[in-house]
CSV table of C-alpha atoms and ligand atoms in Angstrom, one decimal:
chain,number,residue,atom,x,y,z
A,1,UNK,CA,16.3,-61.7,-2.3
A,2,UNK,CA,18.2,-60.2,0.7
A,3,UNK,CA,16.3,-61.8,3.8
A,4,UNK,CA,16.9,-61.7,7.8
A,5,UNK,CA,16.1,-64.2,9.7
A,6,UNK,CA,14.9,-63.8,13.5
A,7,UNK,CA,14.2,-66.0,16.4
A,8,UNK,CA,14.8,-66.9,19.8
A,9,UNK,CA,17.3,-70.1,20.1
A,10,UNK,CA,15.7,-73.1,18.9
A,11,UNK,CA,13.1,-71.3,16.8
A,12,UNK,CA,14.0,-73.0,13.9
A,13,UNK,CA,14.9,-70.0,12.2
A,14,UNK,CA,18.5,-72.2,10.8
A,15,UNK,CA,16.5,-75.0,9.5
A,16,UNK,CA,14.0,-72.8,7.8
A,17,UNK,CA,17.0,-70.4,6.5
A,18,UNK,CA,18.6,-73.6,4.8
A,19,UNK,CA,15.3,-74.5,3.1
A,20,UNK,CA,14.6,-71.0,2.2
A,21,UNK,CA,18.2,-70.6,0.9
A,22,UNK,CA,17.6,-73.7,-1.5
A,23,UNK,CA,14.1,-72.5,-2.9
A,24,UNK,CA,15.4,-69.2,-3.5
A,25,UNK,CA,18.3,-70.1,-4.6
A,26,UNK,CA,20.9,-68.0,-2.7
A,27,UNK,CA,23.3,-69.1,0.0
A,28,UNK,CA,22.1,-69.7,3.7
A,29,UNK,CA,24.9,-67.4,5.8
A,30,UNK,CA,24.6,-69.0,9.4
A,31,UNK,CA,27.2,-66.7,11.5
A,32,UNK,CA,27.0,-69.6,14.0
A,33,UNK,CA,28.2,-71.9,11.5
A,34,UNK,CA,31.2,-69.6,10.5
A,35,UNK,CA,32.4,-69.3,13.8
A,36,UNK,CA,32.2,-72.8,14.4
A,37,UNK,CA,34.4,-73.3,11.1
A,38,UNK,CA,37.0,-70.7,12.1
A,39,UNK,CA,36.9,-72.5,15.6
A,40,UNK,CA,37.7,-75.5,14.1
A,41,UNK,CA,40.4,-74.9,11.9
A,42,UNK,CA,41.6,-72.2,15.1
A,43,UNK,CA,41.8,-69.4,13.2
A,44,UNK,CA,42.7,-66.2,15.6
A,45,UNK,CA,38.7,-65.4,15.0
A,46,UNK,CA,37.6,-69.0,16.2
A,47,UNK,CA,40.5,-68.3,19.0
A,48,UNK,CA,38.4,-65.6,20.5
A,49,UNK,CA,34.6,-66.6,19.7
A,50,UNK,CA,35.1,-69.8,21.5
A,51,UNK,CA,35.1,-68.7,25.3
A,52,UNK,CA,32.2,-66.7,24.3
A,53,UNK,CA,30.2,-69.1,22.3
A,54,UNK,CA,30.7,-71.5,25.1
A,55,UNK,CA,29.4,-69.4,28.2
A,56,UNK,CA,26.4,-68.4,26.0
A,57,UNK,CA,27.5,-65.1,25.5
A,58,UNK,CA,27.2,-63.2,22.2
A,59,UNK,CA,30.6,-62.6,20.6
A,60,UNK,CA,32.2,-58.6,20.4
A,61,UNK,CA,30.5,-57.1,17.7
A,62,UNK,CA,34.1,-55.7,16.1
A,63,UNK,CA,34.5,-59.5,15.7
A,64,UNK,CA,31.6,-60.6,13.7
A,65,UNK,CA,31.1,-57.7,11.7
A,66,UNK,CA,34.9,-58.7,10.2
A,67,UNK,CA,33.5,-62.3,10.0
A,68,UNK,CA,30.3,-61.0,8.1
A,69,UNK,CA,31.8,-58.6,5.8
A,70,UNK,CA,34.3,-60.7,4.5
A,71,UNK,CA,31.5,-63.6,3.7
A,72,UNK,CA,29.4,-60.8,2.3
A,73,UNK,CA,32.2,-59.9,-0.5
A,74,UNK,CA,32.3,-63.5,-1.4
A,75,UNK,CA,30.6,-63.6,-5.3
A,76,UNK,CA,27.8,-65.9,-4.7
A,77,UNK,CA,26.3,-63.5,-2.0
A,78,UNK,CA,25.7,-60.6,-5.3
A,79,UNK,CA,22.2,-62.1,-6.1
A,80,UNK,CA,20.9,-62.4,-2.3
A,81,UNK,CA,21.4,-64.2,0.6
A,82,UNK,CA,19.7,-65.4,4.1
A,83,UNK,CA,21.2,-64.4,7.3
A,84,UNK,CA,20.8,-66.4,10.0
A,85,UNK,CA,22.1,-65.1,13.4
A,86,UNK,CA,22.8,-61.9,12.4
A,87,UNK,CA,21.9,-59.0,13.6
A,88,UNK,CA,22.0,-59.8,16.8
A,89,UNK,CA,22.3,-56.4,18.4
A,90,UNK,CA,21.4,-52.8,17.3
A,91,UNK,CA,24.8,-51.8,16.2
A,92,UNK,CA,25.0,-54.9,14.3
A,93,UNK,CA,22.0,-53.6,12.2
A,94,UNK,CA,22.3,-50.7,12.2
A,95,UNK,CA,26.2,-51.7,10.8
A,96,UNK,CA,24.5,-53.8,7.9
A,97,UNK,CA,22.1,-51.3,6.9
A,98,UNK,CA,25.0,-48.9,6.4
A,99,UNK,CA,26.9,-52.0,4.8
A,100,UNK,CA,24.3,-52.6,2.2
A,101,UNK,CA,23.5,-49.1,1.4
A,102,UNK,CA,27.0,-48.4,0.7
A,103,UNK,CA,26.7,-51.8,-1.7
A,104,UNK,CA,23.7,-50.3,-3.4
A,105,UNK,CA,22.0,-53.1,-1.7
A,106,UNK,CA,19.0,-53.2,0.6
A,107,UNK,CA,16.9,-56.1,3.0
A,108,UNK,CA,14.1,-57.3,1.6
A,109,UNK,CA,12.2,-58.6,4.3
A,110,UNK,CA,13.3,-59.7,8.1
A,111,UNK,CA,11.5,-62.6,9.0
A,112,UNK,CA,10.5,-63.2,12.8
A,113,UNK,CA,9.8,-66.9,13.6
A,114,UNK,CA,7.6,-66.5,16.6
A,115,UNK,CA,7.6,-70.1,19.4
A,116,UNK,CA,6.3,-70.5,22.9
A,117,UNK,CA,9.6,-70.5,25.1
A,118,UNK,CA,8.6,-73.6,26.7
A,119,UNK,CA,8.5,-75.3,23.1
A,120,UNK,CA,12.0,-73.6,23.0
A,121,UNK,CA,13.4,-75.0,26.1
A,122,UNK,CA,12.0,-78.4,24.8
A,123,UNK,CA,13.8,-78.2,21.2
A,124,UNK,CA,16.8,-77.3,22.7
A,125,UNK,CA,17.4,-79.5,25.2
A,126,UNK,CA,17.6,-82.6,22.8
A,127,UNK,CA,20.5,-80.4,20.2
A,128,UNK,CA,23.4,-81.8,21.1
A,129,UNK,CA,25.7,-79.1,20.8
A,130,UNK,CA,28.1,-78.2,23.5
A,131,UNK,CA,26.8,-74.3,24.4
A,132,UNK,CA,23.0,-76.3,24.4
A,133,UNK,CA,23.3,-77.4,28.1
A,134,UNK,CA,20.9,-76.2,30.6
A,135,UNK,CA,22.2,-73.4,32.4
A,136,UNK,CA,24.0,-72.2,28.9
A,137,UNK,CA,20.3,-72.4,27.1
A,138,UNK,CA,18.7,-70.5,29.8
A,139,UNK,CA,21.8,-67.5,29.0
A,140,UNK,CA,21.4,-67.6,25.8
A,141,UNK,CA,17.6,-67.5,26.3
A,142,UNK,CA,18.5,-63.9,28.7
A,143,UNK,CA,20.6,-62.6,26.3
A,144,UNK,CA,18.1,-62.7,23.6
A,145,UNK,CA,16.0,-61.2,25.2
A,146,UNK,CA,18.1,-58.6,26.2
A,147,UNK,CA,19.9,-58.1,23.0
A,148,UNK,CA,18.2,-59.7,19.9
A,149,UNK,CA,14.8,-59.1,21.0
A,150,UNK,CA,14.7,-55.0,20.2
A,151,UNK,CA,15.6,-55.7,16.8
A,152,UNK,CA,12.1,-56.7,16.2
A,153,UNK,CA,10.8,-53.2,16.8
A,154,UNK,CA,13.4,-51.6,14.8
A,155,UNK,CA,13.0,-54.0,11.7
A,156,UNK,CA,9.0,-53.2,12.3
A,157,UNK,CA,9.5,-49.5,12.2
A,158,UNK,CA,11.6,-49.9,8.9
A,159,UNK,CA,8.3,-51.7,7.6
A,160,UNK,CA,10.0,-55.0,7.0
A,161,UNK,CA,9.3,-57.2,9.3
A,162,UNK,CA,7.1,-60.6,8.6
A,163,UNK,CA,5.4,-62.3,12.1
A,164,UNK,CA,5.5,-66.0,11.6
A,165,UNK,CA,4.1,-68.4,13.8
A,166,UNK,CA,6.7,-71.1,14.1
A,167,UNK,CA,4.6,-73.8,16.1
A,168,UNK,CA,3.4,-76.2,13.6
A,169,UNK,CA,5.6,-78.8,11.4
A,170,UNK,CA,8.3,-77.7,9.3
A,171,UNK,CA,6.6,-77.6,6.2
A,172,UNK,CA,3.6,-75.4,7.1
A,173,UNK,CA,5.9,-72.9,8.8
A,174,UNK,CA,8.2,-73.0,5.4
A,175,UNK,CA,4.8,-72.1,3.4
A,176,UNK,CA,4.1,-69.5,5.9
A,177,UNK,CA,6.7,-67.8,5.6
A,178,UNK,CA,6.7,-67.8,1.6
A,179,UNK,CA,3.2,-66.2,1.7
A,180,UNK,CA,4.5,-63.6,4.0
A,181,UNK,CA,7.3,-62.9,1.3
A,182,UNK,CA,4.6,-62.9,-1.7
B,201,AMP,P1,23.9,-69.8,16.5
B,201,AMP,O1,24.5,-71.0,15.8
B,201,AMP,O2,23.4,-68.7,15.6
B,201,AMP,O3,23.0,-70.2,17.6
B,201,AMP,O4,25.2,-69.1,17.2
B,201,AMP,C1,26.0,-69.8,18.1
B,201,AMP,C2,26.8,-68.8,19.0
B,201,AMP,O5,27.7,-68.0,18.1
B,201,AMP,C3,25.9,-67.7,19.7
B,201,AMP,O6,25.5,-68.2,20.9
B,201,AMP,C4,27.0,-66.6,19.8
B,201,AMP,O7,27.9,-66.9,20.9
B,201,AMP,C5,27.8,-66.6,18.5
B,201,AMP,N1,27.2,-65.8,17.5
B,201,AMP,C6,26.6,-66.2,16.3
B,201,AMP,N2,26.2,-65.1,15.6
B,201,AMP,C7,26.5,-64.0,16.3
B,201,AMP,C8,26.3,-62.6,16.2
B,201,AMP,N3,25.7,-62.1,15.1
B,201,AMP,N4,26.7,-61.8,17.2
B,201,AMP,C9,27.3,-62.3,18.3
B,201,AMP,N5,27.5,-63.6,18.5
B,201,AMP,C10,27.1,-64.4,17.5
């Protein structure tokens, strides 16, 4: 199983990847997470993500489609995987559909969790991570729009995509979104 998951911020699209990832038994790749792991052991990656990743902004493309390919080769990833936080632009699908083909591989199903932005704004402003401050949420929020959001239409055209409604309790949007996959 080879699934995408999309979402505004605060969605819940990385909770819902990490159950998924356990039920179906392949790994949960959050490029959020990596970037935070290469920031903390300040790799020359984490180096340049963190300015980025700290005014809200998405990091260069060149960068995370290094971070992505080299998690990608990694063995446990052969079976299937759930992505989380990537794509987040065109070029970054449009790389991973050229990726996978090359692999033999293809996407199963992209999954779009679908919440009310107020619900959003509400969700994230109890995180407590450092880029989840007001004015940095509200970015993040524009650039999402901006960049993220198209990739719904694209993923549609390709016949993939799954609408989930993401406002209800954690459970009931998990069981959602396995009927969508049935
Ligand atoms: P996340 O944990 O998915 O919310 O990601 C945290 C931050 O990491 C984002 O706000 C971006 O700055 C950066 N990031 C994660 N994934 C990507 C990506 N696919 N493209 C660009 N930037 C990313």
């Amino acid at each position: 199983m080879r699934l995408i998951m999309l979402g505004a911020p605060g969605a819940g699209k990385g909770t819902q990847a990490q159950i998924l990832a356990e039920y179906l038994k392949v790994p949960h790749i959050s490029t959020g997470d990596l970037l935070r792991v290469e920031i903390q052991n300040s790799t020359p990656v984490g180096l340049q993500a963190m300015e980025y990743i700290r005014a809200g902004e998405l990091v260069p493309d060149s960068i995370m489609i290094q971070v992505l390919e080299e998690r990608l080769r990694d063995p446990d990833c052969s079976e299937g995987f759930i992505l989380d936080g990537f794509p987040r632009t065109l070029s970054q699908a449009r790389y991973l559909g050229t990726t996978l083909r090359r692999m033999k591989r293809e996407i199963d199903s992209v999954v779009n969790i679908d919440v009310d932005q107020q619900l959003i704004l509400g969700r994230l402003a109890i995180r407590q991570r450092t880029d989840d401050d007001p004015k940095t949420v509200k970015h993040r929020l524009d650039v999402y729009h901006r960049e993220t959001a198209p990739l719904i239409d694209f993923y549609l055209r390709e016949g993939l995509l799954r609408h989930i409604d993401g406002d209800a309790p954690e459970d009931d949007v998990t069981a959602r979104i396995l009927r969508s996959l049935d």
